Coordinates of C-alpha atoms in Angstrom, one line a residue:
Chain R
M1 CA 0.0 0.0 0.0
R2 CA 1.3 3.4 -1.0
N3 CA 1.5 6.6 1.2
P4 CA -0.3 9.8 0.2
P5 CA -0.3 11.9 -1.9
Y6 CA -1.1 9.1 -4.3
P7 CA -0.1 9.1 -8.0
T8 CA -3.1 9.0 -10.4
V9 CA -3.8 7.2 -13.6
L10 CA -6.5 7.6 -16.3
K11 CA -9.0 5.0 -17.5
P12 CA -7.9 2.0 -15.4
Y13 CA -11.4 0.5 -15.7
G14 CA -11.9 1.2 -19.4
T15 CA -8.5 -0.4 -20.1
A16 CA -9.3 -3.5 -18.1
L17 CA -12.7 -3.8 -19.7
V18 CA -11.2 -3.8 -23.2
D19 CA -8.6 -6.4 -22.1
M20 CA -11.3 -8.6 -20.7
A21 CA -13.6 -8.2 -23.7
S22 CA -10.8 -9.0 -26.1
A23 CA -10.7 -12.5 -24.7
R24 CA -14.5 -12.8 -24.0
E25 CA -16.7 -12.3 -27.0
E26 CA -19.9 -12.4 -25.0
I27 CA -19.1 -9.0 -23.4
V28 CA -21.0 -6.1 -24.9
C29 CA -20.7 -2.4 -23.9
L30 CA -23.6 0.0 -23.6
S31 CA -23.2 3.7 -23.0
G32 CA -25.7 6.4 -22.1
D33 CA -24.2 9.3 -23.9
L34 CA -21.2 9.5 -21.5
T35 CA -18.8 7.3 -23.3
R36 CA -15.5 9.2 -22.8
Q37 CA -16.5 10.1 -19.2
C38 CA -17.1 6.5 -18.4
E39 CA -13.8 5.4 -19.9
V40 CA -15.4 3.3 -22.6
D41 CA -14.3 5.4 -25.5
L42 CA -11.5 2.8 -25.5
F43 CA -14.0 0.0 -26.0
Q44 CA -15.8 1.9 -28.8
E45 CA -12.5 2.4 -30.6
K46 CA -11.1 -1.1 -30.1
I47 CA -14.3 -3.3 -30.3
P48 CA -16.9 -1.1 -32.2
E49 CA -19.0 -4.1 -33.2
R50 CA -19.8 -4.8 -29.6
F51 CA -20.3 -1.2 -28.6
I52 CA -23.9 0.1 -28.4
H53 CA -25.0 3.7 -27.9
G54 CA -28.0 3.8 -25.6
G55 CA -28.2 7.5 -25.9
M56 CA -30.0 9.6 -23.2
A57 CA -32.6 6.9 -22.7
E58 CA -31.5 5.0 -19.6
A59 CA -34.8 3.1 -19.1
N60 CA -34.6 1.6 -22.5
M61 CA -30.9 0.9 -22.1
M62 CA -31.4 -1.1 -19.0
S63 CA -34.2 -3.2 -20.5
V64 CA -32.2 -3.8 -23.7
A65 CA -29.3 -4.9 -21.5
G66 CA -31.5 -7.4 -19.7
A67 CA -32.6 -8.9 -23.0
L68 CA -29.1 -9.1 -24.3
A69 CA -28.1 -10.9 -21.1
R70 CA -31.0 -13.4 -21.6
K71 CA -29.5 -14.2 -25.0
G72 CA -26.1 -15.2 -23.3
L73 CA -24.3 -11.9 -23.6
I74 CA -22.6 -10.1 -20.7
P75 CA -23.6 -6.4 -20.9
F76 CA -21.6 -3.7 -19.1
V77 CA -23.8 -0.6 -19.0
H78 CA -22.3 2.8 -18.4
T79 CA -23.5 6.2 -17.3
F80 CA -23.2 8.4 -14.3
G81 CA -24.3 6.9 -11.0
V82 CA -27.3 9.2 -10.7
F83 CA -28.7 8.3 -14.2
A84 CA -27.8 4.6 -13.7
T85 CA -29.9 4.2 -10.7
R86 CA -32.6 6.9 -10.2
R87 CA -34.1 7.1 -13.7
P88 CA -34.2 3.4 -14.6
Y89 CA -35.0 1.8 -11.2
D90 CA -38.1 0.0 -12.3
Q91 CA -36.2 -1.3 -15.4
I92 CA -33.3 -2.5 -13.2
V93 CA -35.7 -4.3 -10.9
N94 CA -38.0 -5.9 -13.5
S95 CA -35.7 -6.3 -16.6
I96 CA -32.5 -7.2 -14.8
A97 CA -32.6 -8.1 -11.1
Y98 CA -35.8 -10.1 -10.8
P99 CA -34.7 -12.4 -13.6
R100 CA -31.2 -12.5 -12.0
L101 CA -29.4 -11.6 -15.2
P102 CA -25.7 -10.9 -15.4
V103 CA -25.9 -7.2 -16.3
R104 CA -23.0 -5.1 -14.9
I105 CA -24.3 -1.6 -14.2
V106 CA -21.4 0.8 -13.9
G107 CA -22.2 4.2 -12.4
F108 CA -19.5 6.9 -12.4
M109 CA -19.0 10.0 -10.4
P110 CA -20.1 8.9 -6.9
G111 CA -21.4 11.1 -4.2
V112 CA -20.1 14.7 -4.0
S113 CA -17.1 13.9 -6.2
S114 CA -19.2 15.8 -8.7
P115 CA -19.4 19.5 -8.1
G116 CA -22.4 19.5 -10.5
G117 CA -25.1 19.8 -7.9
P118 CA -27.8 17.3 -6.6
S119 CA -28.9 16.3 -10.2
H120 CA -25.4 14.9 -10.7
Q121 CA -24.5 13.7 -7.2
A122 CA -25.3 10.0 -6.6
I123 CA -25.8 10.1 -2.8
E124 CA -28.3 7.3 -2.4
D125 CA -27.4 5.0 -5.2
I126 CA -25.8 2.4 -2.9
A127 CA -28.9 2.4 -0.7
I128 CA -31.4 1.8 -3.5
M129 CA -29.2 -0.7 -5.3
R130 CA -28.6 -2.6 -2.0
A131 CA -32.3 -2.8 -1.5
I132 CA -32.8 -4.9 -4.7
P133 CA -32.8 -8.6 -4.1
G134 CA -29.7 -10.4 -5.5
M135 CA -27.9 -7.2 -6.5
T136 CA -24.1 -7.2 -5.8
V137 CA -23.0 -3.6 -4.9
I138 CA -19.4 -2.5 -5.1
D139 CA -17.7 0.8 -4.4
V140 CA -13.9 0.5 -5.0
A141 CA -11.1 2.7 -3.6
D142 CA -8.5 3.1 -6.3
A143 CA -7.3 2.3 -9.9
V144 CA -5.9 -1.1 -8.8
Q145 CA -9.3 -2.2 -7.5
S146 CA -11.1 -0.7 -10.5
R147 CA -9.1 -2.9 -12.7
A148 CA -9.5 -5.9 -10.4
A149 CA -13.3 -5.4 -10.2
V150 CA -13.7 -6.3 -13.9
A151 CA -12.2 -9.7 -13.4
A152 CA -14.0 -10.2 -10.1
I153 CA -17.5 -9.5 -11.5
V154 CA -17.4 -10.7 -15.1
D155 CA -18.6 -14.2 -14.3
L156 CA -21.0 -13.5 -11.4
P157 CA -24.3 -15.1 -12.2
G158 CA -26.5 -12.2 -11.1
P159 CA -26.5 -8.4 -11.6
V160 CA -23.9 -6.0 -10.3
Y161 CA -23.8 -2.3 -9.5
L162 CA -20.2 -1.1 -9.7
R163 CA -19.6 2.5 -8.5
L164 CA -16.5 4.2 -9.9
K165 CA -14.7 7.5 -9.5
R166 CA -14.5 9.5 -12.6
G167 CA -11.3 11.2 -14.1
E168 CA -8.0 10.9 -12.4
I169 CA -8.0 7.7 -10.3
P170 CA -5.6 7.4 -7.4
V171 CA -3.3 4.4 -7.1
I172 CA -3.3 3.2 -3.5
F173 CA -2.8 -0.6 -3.5
D174 CA 0.0 -2.7 -4.9
E175 CA -0.4 -5.1 -7.7
P176 CA -1.2 -7.9 -8.2
H177 CA -4.4 -7.3 -6.3
H178 CA -7.3 -9.7 -5.8
L179 CA -10.6 -8.0 -5.1
S180 CA -12.4 -10.4 -2.8
L181 CA -16.2 -10.4 -3.1
E182 CA -16.4 -12.3 0.2
D183 CA -14.1 -10.6 2.7
A184 CA -13.4 -7.0 3.8
Q185 CA -9.8 -5.8 3.6
V186 CA -8.2 -5.0 6.9
L187 CA -5.7 -2.3 6.0
T188 CA -4.3 -1.4 9.4
E189 CA -4.5 -3.2 12.8
G190 CA -5.7 -1.3 15.8
D191 CA -7.5 -1.9 19.1
A192 CA -9.2 1.4 20.0
V193 CA -11.3 2.4 17.0
A194 CA -12.3 0.7 13.8
V195 CA -12.8 3.0 10.8
I196 CA -14.8 1.1 8.2
A197 CA -14.8 2.9 4.8
C198 CA -15.3 2.3 1.2
G199 CA -14.6 4.0 -2.2
M200 CA -13.3 7.5 -2.2
M201 CA -13.2 7.7 1.7
I202 CA -10.4 5.2 1.9
P203 CA -7.6 7.8 1.6
A204 CA -9.3 9.9 4.3
A205 CA -9.7 6.9 6.6
L206 CA -6.0 6.0 6.3
A207 CA -5.1 9.7 6.9
A208 CA -7.3 9.8 10.0
A209 CA -5.7 6.6 11.3
E210 CA -2.3 8.3 11.0
V211 CA -3.5 11.3 13.0
L212 CA -5.2 9.3 15.6
G213 CA -2.3 6.9 15.9
A214 CA 0.0 9.8 16.6
A215 CA -2.4 10.9 19.4
G216 CA -2.1 7.4 20.9
V217 CA -5.3 6.0 19.5
S218 CA -4.7 2.9 17.4
V219 CA -7.1 2.4 14.5
A220 CA -8.1 -0.6 12.5
V221 CA -8.9 0.6 9.0
V222 CA -11.2 -1.7 7.1
N223 CA -11.9 -1.3 3.4
T224 CA -15.3 -2.7 2.4
P225 CA -15.5 -2.4 -1.4
V226 CA -18.4 -4.9 -1.5
L227 CA -21.4 -3.3 0.2
K228 CA -23.6 -6.3 -0.7
P229 CA -23.3 -9.1 0.1
F230 CA -21.8 -7.4 3.1
P231 CA -18.7 -9.0 4.6
G232 CA -20.2 -9.3 8.1
P233 CA -17.8 -11.8 9.6
T234 CA -14.7 -9.7 8.9
V235 CA -16.4 -6.5 10.1
L236 CA -17.5 -8.2 13.3
D237 CA -14.1 -9.7 14.0
V238 CA -12.6 -6.2 13.8
A239 CA -15.4 -4.6 15.7
R240 CA -15.0 -7.1 18.6
G241 CA -11.4 -6.0 19.1
V242 CA -12.1 -2.2 19.4
R243 CA -14.1 0.1 21.7
A244 CA -15.8 2.2 19.0
V245 CA -16.7 2.0 15.3
V246 CA -16.7 4.8 12.7
T247 CA -18.0 4.4 9.2
A248 CA -17.1 6.7 6.3
E249 CA -18.8 6.8 2.9
N250 CA -19.2 9.2 0.1
H251 CA -22.9 8.7 0.2
S252 CA -25.9 9.3 2.5
V253 CA -25.5 7.7 5.9
I254 CA -28.9 6.2 5.3
G255 CA -28.9 2.9 3.5
G256 CA -25.3 2.6 2.6
L257 CA -22.2 1.4 4.5
G258 CA -23.1 3.0 7.8
S259 CA -26.5 1.2 7.7
A260 CA -24.8 -2.1 6.7
V261 CA -22.4 -1.9 9.6
A262 CA -25.2 -0.9 12.0
E263 CA -27.3 -3.9 10.8
T264 CA -24.3 -6.2 11.2
L265 CA -23.4 -5.1 14.7
A266 CA -27.0 -5.0 16.0
T267 CA -27.8 -8.4 14.5
A268 CA -24.8 -10.0 16.2
G269 CA -25.7 -8.3 19.5
L270 CA -22.4 -6.5 19.5
G271 CA -22.8 -3.1 21.2
R272 CA -20.2 -0.5 20.1
P273 CA -20.6 3.3 19.9
L274 CA -21.1 4.0 16.2
R275 CA -20.6 7.2 14.3
R276 CA -21.5 7.4 10.6
V277 CA -19.5 9.8 8.5
G278 CA -21.3 10.7 5.2
L279 CA -24.0 13.0 4.0
Q280 CA -26.3 13.5 6.9
D281 CA -29.7 13.1 5.2
T282 CA -29.2 16.1 3.0
F283 CA -28.7 17.0 -0.6
A284 CA -25.5 18.8 -1.4
E285 CA -25.0 21.6 -3.9
G286 CA -23.2 22.7 -7.0
A287 CA -19.7 24.1 -6.4
K288 CA -16.4 24.9 -8.1
S289 CA -14.6 21.9 -6.7
A290 CA -15.3 18.5 -5.1
P291 CA -12.9 18.9 -2.1
H292 CA -14.9 21.9 -1.0
L293 CA -18.0 19.8 -0.9
F294 CA -16.2 17.0 0.9
R295 CA -15.3 19.5 3.6
K296 CA -18.6 21.3 3.7
Y297 CA -20.7 18.1 4.0
G298 CA -18.6 16.4 6.6
L299 CA -16.6 13.9 4.5
S300 CA -13.1 15.0 5.3
T301 CA -10.2 13.4 7.3
R302 CA -11.0 15.9 10.0
D303 CA -14.6 14.6 10.2
I304 CA -13.4 11.0 10.6
V305 CA -11.0 12.0 13.4
A306 CA -13.7 14.0 15.2
A307 CA -16.2 11.1 14.8
A308 CA -13.6 8.7 16.4
W309 CA -12.9 11.1 19.2
S310 CA -16.6 11.4 19.9
A311 CA -17.3 7.7 19.7
L312 CA -14.5 7.1 22.3
G313 CA -16.1 9.7 24.6
R314 CA -13.0 11.9 24.5
E315 CA -13.6 15.4 25.8
D316 CA -10.1 16.7 25.3
P317 CA -9.3 18.6 22.1
T318 CA -9.5 16.7 18.9
P319 CA -6.1 16.1 17.2
T320 CA -5.4 18.5 14.4
V321 CA -5.2 17.2 10.9
P322 CA -2.2 18.6 8.9
E323 CA -2.8 19.8 5.3
L324 CA -1.1 17.6 2.8
P325 CA 0.5 19.5 -0.1
V326 CA -0.6 18.1 -3.4
T327 CA 0.8 18.8 -6.9
A328 CA -1.0 18.4 -10.2
G329 CA -1.7 14.7 -11.0
E330 CA -1.6 13.6 -7.4
Y331 CA -4.5 12.7 -5.2
A332 CA -4.7 13.4 -1.5
P333 CA -7.4 12.8 1.0
V334 CA -9.6 15.8 1.8
Chain V
M1 CA -39.6 -18.5 -44.7
P2 CA -41.3 -17.6 -41.4
H3 CA -44.8 -17.0 -42.9
L4 CA -47.0 -19.9 -41.9
A5 CA -50.0 -20.9 -44.0
A6 CA -53.4 -21.0 -42.3
E7 CA -56.9 -20.6 -43.7
S8 CA -58.9 -17.5 -42.5
S9 CA -61.6 -19.8 -41.1
E10 CA -59.0 -21.6 -39.1
V11 CA -57.7 -18.3 -37.6
R12 CA -61.3 -17.2 -36.7
R13 CA -61.9 -20.6 -35.0
F14 CA -58.6 -20.3 -33.1
A15 CA -59.6 -16.9 -31.9
D16 CA -63.0 -18.1 -30.6
A17 CA -61.3 -21.1 -28.9
L18 CA -58.9 -18.7 -27.2
R19 CA -61.9 -16.7 -26.0
L20 CA -63.6 -19.8 -24.6
E21 CA -60.5 -20.8 -22.7
A22 CA -60.2 -17.3 -21.3
V23 CA -63.8 -17.3 -20.2
R24 CA -63.2 -20.6 -18.4
M25 CA -60.0 -19.3 -16.8
V26 CA -61.7 -16.1 -15.5
A27 CA -65.0 -17.7 -14.5
P28 CA -63.9 -19.4 -11.2
H29 CA -62.7 -16.0 -10.0
G30 CA -65.8 -14.1 -11.0
F31 CA -63.7 -11.3 -12.6
G32 CA -60.4 -10.8 -14.4
Y33 CA -58.5 -9.8 -17.5
L34 CA -61.0 -11.2 -20.0
G35 CA -61.3 -8.0 -22.0
Q36 CA -57.7 -8.2 -23.0
A37 CA -58.2 -11.8 -24.3
L38 CA -61.4 -10.8 -26.2
S39 CA -59.7 -7.8 -27.9
S40 CA -56.5 -9.6 -28.8
A41 CA -58.0 -12.9 -29.8
E42 CA -57.7 -12.5 -33.6
L43 CA -54.3 -10.8 -33.2
L44 CA -52.9 -13.7 -31.3
A45 CA -54.6 -16.3 -33.5
T46 CA -52.9 -14.7 -36.5
L47 CA -49.5 -14.6 -34.6
Y48 CA -49.7 -18.3 -33.6
L49 CA -51.1 -19.6 -36.9
R50 CA -49.4 -17.4 -39.4
A51 CA -46.1 -16.2 -38.0
Y52 CA -44.7 -17.3 -34.6
R53 CA -42.4 -20.4 -34.6
P54 CA -41.8 -21.5 -31.0
G55 CA -38.2 -22.3 -30.3
V56 CA -37.0 -20.2 -33.3
D57 CA -38.6 -16.8 -32.7
Q58 CA -38.9 -14.9 -29.5
L59 CA -42.2 -13.8 -28.1
V60 CA -42.6 -10.9 -25.6
C61 CA -45.9 -10.2 -23.9
S62 CA -45.3 -6.7 -22.8
P63 CA -48.4 -6.1 -20.7
G64 CA -48.3 -8.9 -18.2
H65 CA -52.1 -8.7 -17.9
Y66 CA -52.4 -10.1 -21.4
I67 CA -50.7 -13.3 -20.3
I68 CA -54.2 -14.9 -20.0
A69 CA -54.5 -14.6 -23.8
V70 CA -51.1 -16.0 -24.4
F71 CA -51.7 -19.0 -22.1
A72 CA -55.1 -19.6 -23.9
A73 CA -53.4 -19.4 -27.3
A74 CA -50.4 -21.5 -26.3
A75 CA -52.8 -24.2 -25.0
Q76 CA -54.3 -24.5 -28.5
I77 CA -51.0 -25.7 -29.9
G78 CA -49.9 -27.7 -26.9
L79 CA -47.3 -25.3 -25.4
V80 CA -49.3 -25.1 -22.2
D81 CA -51.2 -28.0 -20.7
R82 CA -54.9 -27.4 -21.1
E83 CA -55.7 -28.8 -17.7
Q84 CA -53.2 -26.4 -16.2
L85 CA -55.3 -23.5 -17.5
A86 CA -57.8 -24.2 -14.7
T87 CA -55.2 -23.2 -12.1
Y88 CA -54.8 -19.7 -13.6
G89 CA -54.7 -17.1 -10.9
F90 CA -55.0 -19.5 -8.0
D91 CA -52.5 -19.8 -5.1
D92 CA -49.2 -21.5 -6.1
S93 CA -50.2 -21.8 -9.7
A94 CA -47.5 -21.4 -12.3
L95 CA -50.0 -19.4 -14.3
E96 CA -50.1 -16.2 -12.4
A97 CA -52.8 -13.6 -13.5
I98 CA -50.1 -11.0 -14.2
G99 CA -47.2 -12.4 -16.1
T100 CA -43.9 -13.0 -14.2
E101 CA -40.5 -14.7 -14.7
R102 CA -42.3 -18.0 -14.0
S103 CA -44.8 -17.7 -16.8
P104 CA -44.5 -20.4 -19.4
A105 CA -44.9 -20.0 -23.2
V106 CA -43.2 -16.6 -23.5
D107 CA -39.6 -15.5 -23.7
L108 CA -40.4 -12.4 -21.6
T109 CA -43.3 -10.7 -20.0
C110 CA -43.5 -7.6 -17.7
G111 CA -46.1 -6.7 -15.2
S112 CA -44.7 -3.2 -15.1
L113 CA -46.0 -1.7 -18.4
G114 CA -43.9 -0.3 -21.1
L115 CA -40.8 -2.5 -20.6
G116 CA -41.5 -5.0 -23.3
L117 CA -40.5 -3.2 -26.5
S118 CA -37.0 -2.4 -25.1
S119 CA -36.7 -6.1 -24.3
G120 CA -37.8 -7.1 -27.8
A121 CA -35.3 -4.6 -29.3
G122 CA -32.7 -6.2 -27.1
F123 CA -33.6 -9.7 -28.3
A124 CA -33.4 -8.5 -32.0
L125 CA -30.1 -6.8 -31.4
A126 CA -28.7 -9.9 -29.6
N127 CA -29.8 -12.1 -32.6
R128 CA -28.1 -9.7 -34.9
L129 CA -24.9 -9.7 -32.8
K130 CA -24.9 -13.5 -32.8
G131 CA -25.4 -13.8 -36.5
D132 CA -28.9 -15.2 -36.3
S133 CA -30.8 -13.7 -39.2
D134 CA -33.7 -16.2 -39.1
A135 CA -35.3 -15.4 -35.8
R136 CA -38.1 -12.9 -35.5
V137 CA -39.1 -11.1 -32.4
Y138 CA -42.8 -10.5 -31.7
V139 CA -43.8 -8.1 -29.1
V140 CA -47.4 -8.0 -28.0
A141 CA -48.1 -4.5 -26.7
S142 CA -51.2 -2.5 -25.8
D143 CA -52.2 1.1 -26.7
G144 CA -52.2 2.1 -23.0
E145 CA -48.5 1.4 -22.9
L146 CA -48.0 4.2 -25.4
E147 CA -48.4 6.5 -22.5
E148 CA -45.1 5.3 -21.0
G149 CA -42.0 7.2 -22.1
Q150 CA -39.8 4.1 -22.2
L151 CA -41.8 2.7 -25.1
W152 CA -40.9 5.7 -27.2
E153 CA -37.3 5.4 -26.2
A154 CA -37.4 1.8 -27.4
A155 CA -39.2 2.8 -30.6
L156 CA -36.4 5.3 -31.4
F157 CA -33.8 2.8 -30.5
A158 CA -35.3 0.1 -32.8
G159 CA -35.8 2.6 -35.6
H160 CA -32.2 3.8 -35.3
H161 CA -30.8 0.3 -35.5
H162 CA -33.2 -0.8 -38.3
L163 CA -34.3 -3.8 -36.4
D164 CA -36.2 -5.3 -39.3
R165 CA -36.8 -8.6 -37.5
L166 CA -38.8 -6.9 -34.8
V167 CA -42.7 -6.9 -35.1
V168 CA -45.0 -5.1 -32.6
L169 CA -48.5 -6.4 -32.4
L170 CA -50.3 -3.5 -30.8
D171 CA -53.7 -4.2 -29.4
A172 CA -55.4 -0.8 -29.7
N173 CA -58.5 -1.6 -27.6
D174 CA -58.9 1.9 -26.2
S175 CA -59.1 0.5 -22.7
Q176 CA -57.1 1.3 -19.5
V177 CA -57.9 1.2 -15.8
D178 CA -59.4 4.7 -15.6
G179 CA -61.5 4.4 -18.8
P180 CA -61.0 4.7 -22.5
V181 CA -57.4 5.5 -23.4
S182 CA -58.6 8.3 -25.7
S183 CA -60.3 10.0 -22.7
I184 CA -57.1 9.9 -20.7
T185 CA -54.4 10.7 -23.2
T186 CA -54.6 11.6 -26.9
L187 CA -52.4 9.1 -28.6
E188 CA -53.5 9.8 -32.2
P189 CA -52.3 9.8 -34.8
V190 CA -50.7 6.6 -33.6
A191 CA -49.5 5.3 -36.9
D192 CA -47.9 8.6 -37.8
K193 CA -46.0 8.6 -34.6
W194 CA -44.5 5.2 -35.3
A195 CA -43.8 6.1 -38.9
A196 CA -42.0 9.2 -37.8
F197 CA -39.8 7.0 -35.6
G198 CA -38.7 4.9 -38.6
W199 CA -41.2 2.1 -38.4
N200 CA -43.2 0.3 -41.1
T201 CA -46.9 0.7 -40.0
H202 CA -50.1 -1.1 -40.6
D203 CA -53.3 0.4 -39.1
I204 CA -56.1 -2.1 -39.4
D205 CA -59.2 -3.6 -38.0
G206 CA -57.8 -6.0 -35.4
H207 CA -60.7 -8.4 -35.6
D208 CA -60.4 -8.8 -39.4
V209 CA -58.2 -11.9 -39.8
D210 CA -57.6 -11.2 -43.5
A211 CA -56.3 -7.8 -42.8
L212 CA -54.2 -9.1 -40.0
G213 CA -52.7 -11.8 -42.2
D214 CA -51.8 -9.4 -44.9
A215 CA -50.2 -7.0 -42.3
V216 CA -48.1 -9.8 -40.7
A217 CA -46.9 -11.0 -44.1
A218 CA -45.9 -7.5 -45.0
A219 CA -44.1 -7.0 -41.7
L220 CA -42.0 -10.1 -42.2
H221 CA -40.6 -8.6 -45.4
A222 CA -40.1 -5.1 -44.2
D223 CA -36.7 -3.5 -44.2
R224 CA -37.3 -1.8 -40.8
P225 CA -39.2 -2.7 -37.6
S226 CA -42.9 -3.1 -38.1
V227 CA -45.9 -2.2 -35.9
I228 CA -49.4 -3.7 -36.6
I229 CA -51.9 -1.3 -35.0
A230 CA -54.9 -3.6 -34.4
R231 CA -58.0 -1.5 -33.7
T232 CA -60.0 -3.7 -31.4
S233 CA -62.7 -3.8 -28.7
T234 CA -62.7 -5.5 -25.3
R235 CA -66.2 -6.9 -25.9
T236 CA -65.8 -8.3 -29.4
G237 CA -66.8 -11.9 -29.9
L238 CA -68.9 -12.2 -26.7
D239 CA -72.4 -10.8 -27.3
V240 CA -73.7 -11.7 -23.9
L241 CA -71.5 -9.1 -22.2
P242 CA -73.4 -6.1 -20.9
P243 CA -72.7 -2.9 -22.9
D244 CA -71.2 -1.2 -19.9
A245 CA -68.7 -4.0 -19.1
D246 CA -65.3 -2.6 -17.8
G247 CA -63.0 -3.8 -20.4
H248 CA -59.9 -3.7 -18.3
F249 CA -61.3 -6.0 -15.6
I250 CA -64.5 -7.7 -16.6
K251 CA -66.9 -9.0 -13.9
L252 CA -68.1 -12.5 -14.8
P253 CA -70.6 -13.8 -12.3
P254 CA -71.6 -17.5 -12.6
G255 CA -74.7 -16.8 -14.7
L256 CA -73.0 -14.7 -17.2
A257 CA -70.1 -17.1 -17.3
R258 CA -72.5 -19.9 -18.2
E259 CA -74.1 -17.8 -21.0
A260 CA -70.6 -16.8 -22.3
I261 CA -69.5 -20.4 -22.5
A262 CA -72.7 -21.5 -24.2
E263 CA -72.4 -18.7 -26.8
L264 CA -68.8 -19.6 -27.6
E265 CA -69.4 -23.4 -27.6
A266 CA -72.3 -22.9 -30.0
R267 CA -70.1 -20.9 -32.3
L268 CA -67.4 -23.5 -32.2
A269 CA -69.8 -26.5 -32.7

């Protein structure tokens, strides 16, 4: 695992999909008028005969994908997370999930990583996808996991919702990397607090663990790229060994990672103070930059540190979080 | 050549047999989706006797409420066990009243309306991608579904891709839950809309088996997707129905059911 600031790469997912599709003729690629933005311009260029423009018609695109899957093809469907989930929910349920078809729905630009305002900010996509029976839901942390996700999901028998960051993708993990669909990934060991995070909150979770560690609070950081089926046993093992639990997600605290952890702890009868970092049942707003929104809506390293401090019942001043200098092409936690 | 030969008298008889099965399926419940079977009887009879090749073509029943008519038609050619029709709509039956993934005799059906044409387009596209130029895709749809935006997304998509193996059999019975479709939403000119979207259109009397036969034959030779707009009524072919019968969900108390069965049996005798 690297240290921040992280180097970034472009189109790790799009490259991996082309590599996979070159060997697997049943893979077809659909795009809802966001081809370059979803990294599948590479697919369109290399394998045009299996690239299908859905246009700005997500409902139709999902039902078409379901029918393609019924005929033995493996459709990967691409658009932004908001349009992949909100608009065609009925189609995902009836044309894809209920028949348990192997359609891979790939939603880019998660949470407030888009400064484009509520219409473009997928803040409840995990919640509504998680509620669909049989849907696998994945929110990966970096370029290495984006690439690994393609191999991990291509042969799953049922549908998948894969949530991916758009644009410059940080490289956090070392390769080769296996993305487990069964287990969570314990990134650091600790016995005071568990910080359980997914997707774009992993850098902030690791940074918070550094700050807390320096203040004498040891932190177990757990990466849960798979929100469903949720890796309960691993999360419980870690939670049993700490005094408090913090979840961190680039999503509403309702229905996503925070809810999954709360359900897991409560069902096991394991009582631990729990703080959920994420959007607090609010829409965000349009802005110039995403980091501003991460700070404004409580998704920063500082918020994770403060949540841990609160969960532990500490009343002394919260440790300060140093600003990390970042140069162009690098990615650092907010 | 997918066009199947059948005499017009045979098609009419198939349609009445379908009506009789549907009456028998609805009768034990006292009400049900009988109007859909009555309006689409000739359309489905034409499909089953003059076009559809099970195992070769794909059949989509877009409005799941029409599955009663598909079951009744499929039973005529042995695709559904006739005795099983008696279980229609009852607990634990494989023949649910609104079509589901469990429904036999169709490649796809949807209880949520307006999804079927996208699915049919997907089938046609998949056949093309896989190099199967023989298979046809038939989508049974209803005029009420034209109120759903997705259907027009699908019509644009199929038109753009010139999915010439795709045929929509549109039962334009002017019936939806709240009343006549035309009183809820103005859909006309229906044929012009489809034509503008790049479709080959046939706007005909949906109870005229000769007109239906000609339309299907033409659709199978079209260089673009085809829609057969079948103008129908939910009371056709069953004179005993009261004039104010609710076409979407017809009440069929025991006395009326007996009269209906007698009427249809007499015509088939």
